[in-house]
DNA sequence: TATTGTTATACTCTATAACTATA
DNA sequence: TATAGTTATAGAGTATAACAATA
């Protein structure tokens, strides 16, 4: 019958925030990785770069905490960044268990380049949204994040 | 309480829609799966259930198309639903290559139960957002999805 | 005893390519 | 030749548990 030829509908799924969030997030991820392909920097790795840039001398556990990354998964992320020469890792003088991090010059350049790429990527993908609408969106997303942040 | 608790900042990452989308989406997913744990129905599987419910007689490829799921990945999803007795699969009378699907009575009951659980889950997680804000959020997310939908 | 970072591992989710049977 | 569904497989992404060094 008709359903076989028309575009299918989502049903009640269409009313759920979670469904549309998952689809929109996936779409943005695909576009992000396309925009960053030449740099080899993935979403999560860029996040680590940004946190180190904003908090020089931060340690591994603190980076993971603010970004919601498990300690075990931080290891390879940090490894990528040190292997690429983007961050320097030194033992903390205050706690010899911990490593503290800073961007290298190369890392700062890669970060700046990444920022520019991501701004273009978001401008392209969100070109139908006004600046005010983007701010509204970010504000709503932050409130979801904050609402039950244990 | 003297120390360790200046929380690190995100840096420029904080201004990106994509970052907050990814975090908020991940959070909603975790809560979704907790809410649905007793049913064993995952996010994607519930989506398939909803599309079949709304489009009885739809075939596998069409379900995947509307939900953005690859043909290859539809196979096990459909398998889960037929194994659970939630959907009936019959060869299409019009195209013997294709299967068409309908909810069984059990499937309709599971779908209704799932809907109720998800509504509670979203009401709980989004309790700090007004109804109008949720609608705004969904509308913005849909526009991201639609903007470059090839 | 608790914490920082590490290793090993497993599970989910999604993507690609090659196959079959129908069209 | 093209399409619907299938199989096999690989790659991210994330989660848990146990361990060493240090606090």
Coordinates of C-alpha atoms (C1' of nucleotides) in Angstrom, one line a residue:
Chain A
X1 CA 0.0 0.0 0.0
X2 CA 1.0 3.6 0.3
X3 CA 3.7 3.1 2.8
X4 CA 5.7 1.1 0.4
X5 CA 6.2 4.1 -1.9
X6 CA 6.0 7.2 0.2
X7 CA 8.8 8.3 2.4
X8 CA 8.4 6.5 5.7
X9 CA 7.6 8.4 8.9
X10 CA 9.3 8.1 12.2
X11 CA 6.2 7.7 14.3
X12 CA 6.4 8.7 18.0
X13 CA 10.2 8.6 17.7
X14 CA 9.9 12.0 16.0
X15 CA 8.9 13.7 19.2
X16 CA 11.9 12.6 21.2
X17 CA 14.8 14.9 21.9
X18 CA 17.2 12.0 22.3
X19 CA 16.6 10.6 18.8
X20 CA 17.2 14.0 17.0
X21 CA 20.2 14.6 19.3
X22 CA 21.8 11.3 18.3
X23 CA 21.2 11.9 14.6
X24 CA 22.4 15.5 14.6
X25 CA 25.4 14.6 16.7
X26 CA 26.4 11.8 14.3
X27 CA 26.0 14.2 11.4
X28 CA 28.2 16.8 13.0
X29 CA 30.8 14.1 13.8
X30 CA 31.1 12.9 10.2
X31 CA 31.5 16.5 9.0
X32 CA 34.0 17.2 11.7
X33 CA 36.2 14.3 10.7
X34 CA 36.0 15.3 7.1
X35 CA 37.0 18.9 7.9
X36 CA 39.9 17.6 10.1
X37 CA 41.0 14.7 7.9
X38 CA 44.2 16.4 6.7
X39 CA 45.3 17.0 10.3
X40 CA 44.6 13.5 11.6
X41 CA 43.1 15.0 14.7
X42 CA 39.9 13.4 16.0
X43 CA 37.1 15.0 18.0
X44 CA 38.2 13.7 21.4
X45 CA 41.9 14.4 20.7
X46 CA 41.1 18.0 19.8
X47 CA 39.2 18.3 23.1
X48 CA 42.3 17.2 25.0
X49 CA 44.4 19.8 23.0
X50 CA 42.0 22.5 23.9
X51 CA 42.0 21.7 27.6
X52 CA 45.8 21.6 27.7
X53 CA 45.9 24.9 25.9
X54 CA 43.5 26.5 28.3
X55 CA 45.1 24.9 31.4
X56 CA 48.9 24.6 31.0
X57 CA 50.4 22.3 33.6
X58 CA 47.2 20.3 34.0
X59 CA 47.6 16.6 34.6
X60 CA 46.1 13.6 32.9
X61 CA 43.4 12.8 35.3
X62 CA 42.1 16.3 35.4
X63 CA 41.9 16.5 31.7
X64 CA 39.9 13.3 31.7
X65 CA 37.6 14.6 34.4
X66 CA 36.6 17.8 32.6
X67 CA 36.1 16.0 29.3
X68 CA 34.4 12.9 30.7
X69 CA 37.1 10.5 29.6
X70 CA 38.1 7.4 31.6
X71 CA 41.6 7.3 32.9
X72 CA 42.4 4.2 30.9
X73 CA 41.4 5.8 27.7
X74 CA 43.4 8.9 28.3
X75 CA 46.7 7.0 27.9
X76 CA 46.5 6.5 24.1
X77 CA 45.1 10.0 23.6
X78 CA 48.0 11.5 25.3
X79 CA 50.3 9.1 23.4
X80 CA 48.9 10.4 20.1
X81 CA 49.6 14.0 21.1
X82 CA 53.1 13.4 22.4
X83 CA 54.0 11.2 19.4
X84 CA 52.9 14.0 17.1
X85 CA 55.0 16.5 19.1
X86 CA 52.0 18.6 20.0
X87 CA 52.3 18.4 23.8
X88 CA 55.2 18.0 26.2
X89 CA 54.9 15.7 29.1
X90 CA 56.8 16.2 32.3
X91 CA 56.6 14.7 35.8
X92 CA 54.9 17.0 38.2
X93 CA 57.3 18.4 40.7
X94 CA 54.5 18.4 43.3
X95 CA 53.4 14.8 42.7
X96 CA 55.8 12.4 41.1
X97 CA 53.0 10.0 40.2
X98 CA 51.5 12.6 37.8
X99 CA 52.4 14.0 34.5
X100 CA 51.7 17.6 33.6
X101 CA 51.3 18.8 30.1
X102 CA 51.8 21.9 27.9
X103 CA 51.4 22.6 24.3
X104 CA 54.6 22.7 22.2
X105 CA 55.0 25.4 19.5
X106 CA 53.9 22.8 17.0
X107 CA 51.0 21.9 19.2
X108 CA 49.9 25.5 19.5
X109 CA 50.1 25.8 15.7
X110 CA 48.1 22.6 15.2
X111 CA 45.6 23.9 17.7
X112 CA 45.2 27.2 15.9
X113 CA 44.8 25.5 12.6
X114 CA 42.3 23.1 14.0
X115 CA 40.3 25.9 15.5
X116 CA 40.1 27.6 12.2
X117 CA 39.0 24.4 10.5
X118 CA 36.3 23.7 13.1
X119 CA 34.9 27.2 12.9
X120 CA 34.6 26.8 9.1
X121 CA 33.0 23.4 9.6
X122 CA 30.5 24.7 12.1
X123 CA 29.7 27.7 10.0
X124 CA 29.0 25.5 7.0
X125 CA 27.0 22.9 8.8
X126 CA 25.0 25.4 10.9
X127 CA 24.7 28.1 8.2
X128 CA 20.9 27.9 8.4
X129 CA 21.0 28.8 12.1
X130 CA 21.4 32.4 13.2
X131 CA 24.1 33.3 15.7
X132 CA 21.4 33.7 18.3
X133 CA 20.0 30.3 17.5
X134 CA 23.4 28.7 17.8
X135 CA 23.8 30.3 21.2
X136 CA 20.4 29.1 22.2
X137 CA 21.3 25.6 21.1
X138 CA 24.6 25.6 23.0
X139 CA 22.9 26.9 26.1
X140 CA 20.2 24.2 26.0
X141 CA 22.8 21.5 25.5
X142 CA 24.8 22.8 28.4
X143 CA 21.8 22.7 30.6
X144 CA 21.2 19.0 29.7
X145 CA 24.8 18.3 30.6
X146 CA 24.6 20.2 33.9
X147 CA 21.2 19.1 35.0
X148 CA 22.2 15.8 36.4
X149 CA 26.0 16.1 36.5
X150 CA 26.9 13.9 39.4
Chain B
X1 CA 39.1 21.6 50.5
X2 CA 41.9 23.9 49.9
X3 CA 43.2 22.4 46.8
X4 CA 42.6 20.2 43.9
X5 CA 39.3 21.7 43.0
X6 CA 39.8 24.5 40.6
X7 CA 38.0 22.9 37.8
X8 CA 39.8 23.0 34.5
X9 CA 38.3 25.0 31.7
X10 CA 37.5 23.8 28.2
X11 CA 39.1 26.7 26.3
X12 CA 37.7 27.5 22.9
X13 CA 36.1 24.0 22.8
X14 CA 33.4 25.5 25.0
X15 CA 32.1 27.6 22.1
X16 CA 31.6 24.7 19.7
X17 CA 28.1 23.3 19.1
X18 CA 29.6 19.9 18.1
X19 CA 31.3 19.4 21.5
X20 CA 28.3 20.1 23.6
X21 CA 26.1 18.1 21.2
X22 CA 28.4 15.1 21.6
X23 CA 28.5 15.3 25.4
X24 CA 24.7 15.9 25.7
X25 CA 23.9 13.1 23.3
X26 CA 26.2 10.7 25.2
X27 CA 24.6 11.6 28.4
X28 CA 21.1 11.0 27.0
X29 CA 22.2 7.6 25.6
X30 CA 23.5 6.4 28.9
X31 CA 20.2 7.5 30.6
X32 CA 18.2 5.9 27.8
X33 CA 19.8 2.6 28.2
X34 CA 19.4 2.7 32.0
X35 CA 15.7 3.5 31.5
X36 CA 15.3 0.6 29.0
X37 CA 17.6 -1.9 30.6
X38 CA 14.7 -4.2 31.8
X39 CA 13.4 -4.3 28.2
X40 CA 16.7 -5.1 26.5
X41 CA 15.7 -2.6 23.8
X42 CA 18.5 -0.3 22.6
X43 CA 18.1 3.1 21.1
X44 CA 18.5 2.0 17.5
X45 CA 16.3 -1.0 17.9
X46 CA 13.5 1.2 19.4
X47 CA 13.8 3.4 16.3
X48 CA 13.2 0.4 14.0
X49 CA 10.2 -0.6 16.1
X50 CA 8.8 2.9 15.9
X51 CA 9.2 3.1 12.1
X52 CA 7.6 -0.3 11.6
X53 CA 4.7 0.7 13.9
X54 CA 4.2 3.9 11.9
X55 CA 4.6 2.2 8.5
X56 CA 3.2 -1.3 8.6
X57 CA 4.3 -3.2 5.5
X58 CA 7.5 -1.2 5.2
X59 CA 10.6 -3.1 4.0
X60 CA 14.0 -3.4 5.4
X61 CA 15.8 -1.0 3.1
X62 CA 13.2 1.7 3.6
X63 CA 13.5 1.4 7.4
X64 CA 17.3 1.8 7.1
X65 CA 16.9 4.8 4.8
X66 CA 14.7 6.8 7.0
X67 CA 16.8 6.0 10.1
X68 CA 20.1 6.4 8.4
X69 CA 21.1 2.8 9.0
X70 CA 23.3 0.8 6.5
X71 CA 21.6 -2.2 4.9
X72 CA 24.3 -4.5 6.4
X73 CA 23.5 -3.3 9.9
X74 CA 19.8 -3.7 9.5
X75 CA 20.1 -7.5 9.4
X76 CA 21.0 -8.1 13.0
X77 CA 18.6 -5.4 14.2
X78 CA 15.7 -7.1 12.4
X79 CA 17.0 -10.4 13.7
X80 CA 16.7 -9.1 17.3
X81 CA 13.1 -8.0 16.8
X82 CA 12.0 -11.1 15.1
X83 CA 13.8 -13.3 17.6
X84 CA 12.0 -11.4 20.4
X85 CA 8.7 -11.9 18.6
X86 CA 8.1 -8.2 18.2
X87 CA 7.8 -8.1 14.5
X88 CA 6.6 -10.5 11.8
X89 CA 8.6 -10.8 8.6
X90 CA 7.0 -11.9 5.4
X91 CA 8.1 -11.9 1.8
X92 CA 6.7 -9.0 -0.1
X93 CA 4.0 -10.1 -2.6
X94 CA 5.1 -7.4 -5.0
X95 CA 8.9 -8.1 -4.8
X96 CA 10.1 -11.4 -3.7
X97 CA 13.5 -10.1 -2.9
X98 CA 12.1 -7.9 -0.1
X99 CA 10.7 -8.6 3.3
X100 CA 7.9 -6.5 4.7
X101 CA 7.3 -6.1 8.4
X102 CA 4.5 -5.5 10.9
X103 CA 4.4 -5.4 14.7
X104 CA 3.0 -8.4 16.4
X105 CA 0.7 -8.0 19.4
X106 CA 3.8 -8.5 21.7
X107 CA 5.7 -6.0 19.6
X108 CA 2.9 -3.4 20.0
X109 CA 2.9 -4.0 23.7
X110 CA 6.7 -3.7 23.9
X111 CA 6.5 -0.5 21.8
X112 CA 3.9 1.0 24.1
X113 CA 5.9 0.1 27.2
X114 CA 9.0 1.5 25.6
X115 CA 7.3 4.8 24.7
X116 CA 6.2 5.2 28.3
X117 CA 9.6 4.5 29.6
X118 CA 11.3 6.9 27.2
X119 CA 8.8 9.7 28.0
X120 CA 9.7 9.3 31.7
X121 CA 13.4 9.2 30.9
X122 CA 13.2 12.4 28.8
X123 CA 10.9 14.1 31.4
X124 CA 13.5 13.3 34.1
X125 CA 16.6 14.2 32.1
X126 CA 15.1 17.4 30.6
X127 CA 13.2 18.5 33.7
X128 CA 15.1 21.8 33.8
X129 CA 13.8 22.6 30.3
X130 CA 10.3 24.0 29.7
X131 CA 8.1 22.4 27.1
X132 CA 8.8 25.3 24.8
X133 CA 12.5 24.9 25.3
X134 CA 12.3 21.2 24.4
X135 CA 10.4 22.1 21.2
X136 CA 13.0 24.7 20.3
X137 CA 15.7 22.2 20.9
X138 CA 14.1 19.6 18.7
X139 CA 13.4 22.1 16.0
X140 CA 17.0 23.3 15.9
X141 CA 18.3 19.7 15.8
X142 CA 16.0 18.9 12.9
X143 CA 17.3 21.9 11.0
X144 CA 20.8 20.6 11.4
X145 CA 19.8 17.3 10.1
X146 CA 17.8 18.7 7.2
X147 CA 20.3 21.4 6.2
X148 CA 22.7 19.2 4.3
X149 CA 20.6 16.1 3.9
X150 CA 21.7 14.9 0.5
Chain C
dT1 C1' 45.1 2.9 52.2
dA2 C1' 44.2 6.0 48.2
dT3 C1' 45.5 7.9 43.9
dT4 C1' 48.1 8.5 39.1
dG5 C1' 48.9 6.4 35.2
dT6 C1' 49.2 1.9 32.8
dT7 C1' 47.9 -2.6 30.5
dA8 C1' 44.8 -5.8 28.8
dT9 C1' 40.5 -6.7 27.3
dA10 C1' 35.7 -6.6 25.8
dC11 C1' 31.6 -4.8 24.0
dT12 C1' 28.9 -1.5 21.2
dC13 C1' 28.3 1.0 17.0
dT14 C1' 29.1 1.8 12.4
dA15 C1' 31.4 1.3 7.7
dT16 C1' 32.9 -1.5 3.6
dA17 C1' 33.1 -5.1 0.3
dA18 C1' 31.7 -9.3 -1.7
dC19 C1' 28.1 -12.6 -2.2
dT20 C1' 22.8 -14.6 -3.5
dA21 C1' 18.5 -14.2 -5.3
dT22 C1' 15.5 -11.9 -7.4
dA23 C1' 14.1 -7.9 -10.7
Chain D
dT1 C1' 22.6 -4.6 -15.0
dA2 C1' 20.5 -3.1 -10.7
dT3 C1' 18.4 -3.9 -6.3
dA4 C1' 17.1 -6.4 -1.5
dG5 C1' 19.0 -8.7 1.8
dT6 C1' 23.1 -11.2 3.7
dT7 C1' 27.8 -12.3 5.5
dA8 C1' 32.2 -11.3 7.1
dT9 C1' 35.1 -8.2 8.9
dA10 C1' 37.4 -4.0 10.4
dG11 C1' 37.7 0.3 12.8
dA12 C1' 36.4 3.6 16.0
dG13 C1' 34.7 4.7 20.8
dT14 C1' 34.1 3.6 25.4
dA15 C1' 33.9 0.6 29.7
dT16 C1' 36.0 -2.5 33.5
dA17 C1' 39.4 -4.7 36.2
dA18 C1' 43.9 -5.5 37.9
dC19 C1' 48.6 -3.8 38.4
dA20 C1' 53.0 -0.5 39.6
dA21 C1' 54.7 3.6 41.6
dT22 C1' 53.9 7.1 44.6
dA23 C1' 51.3 9.7 48.0

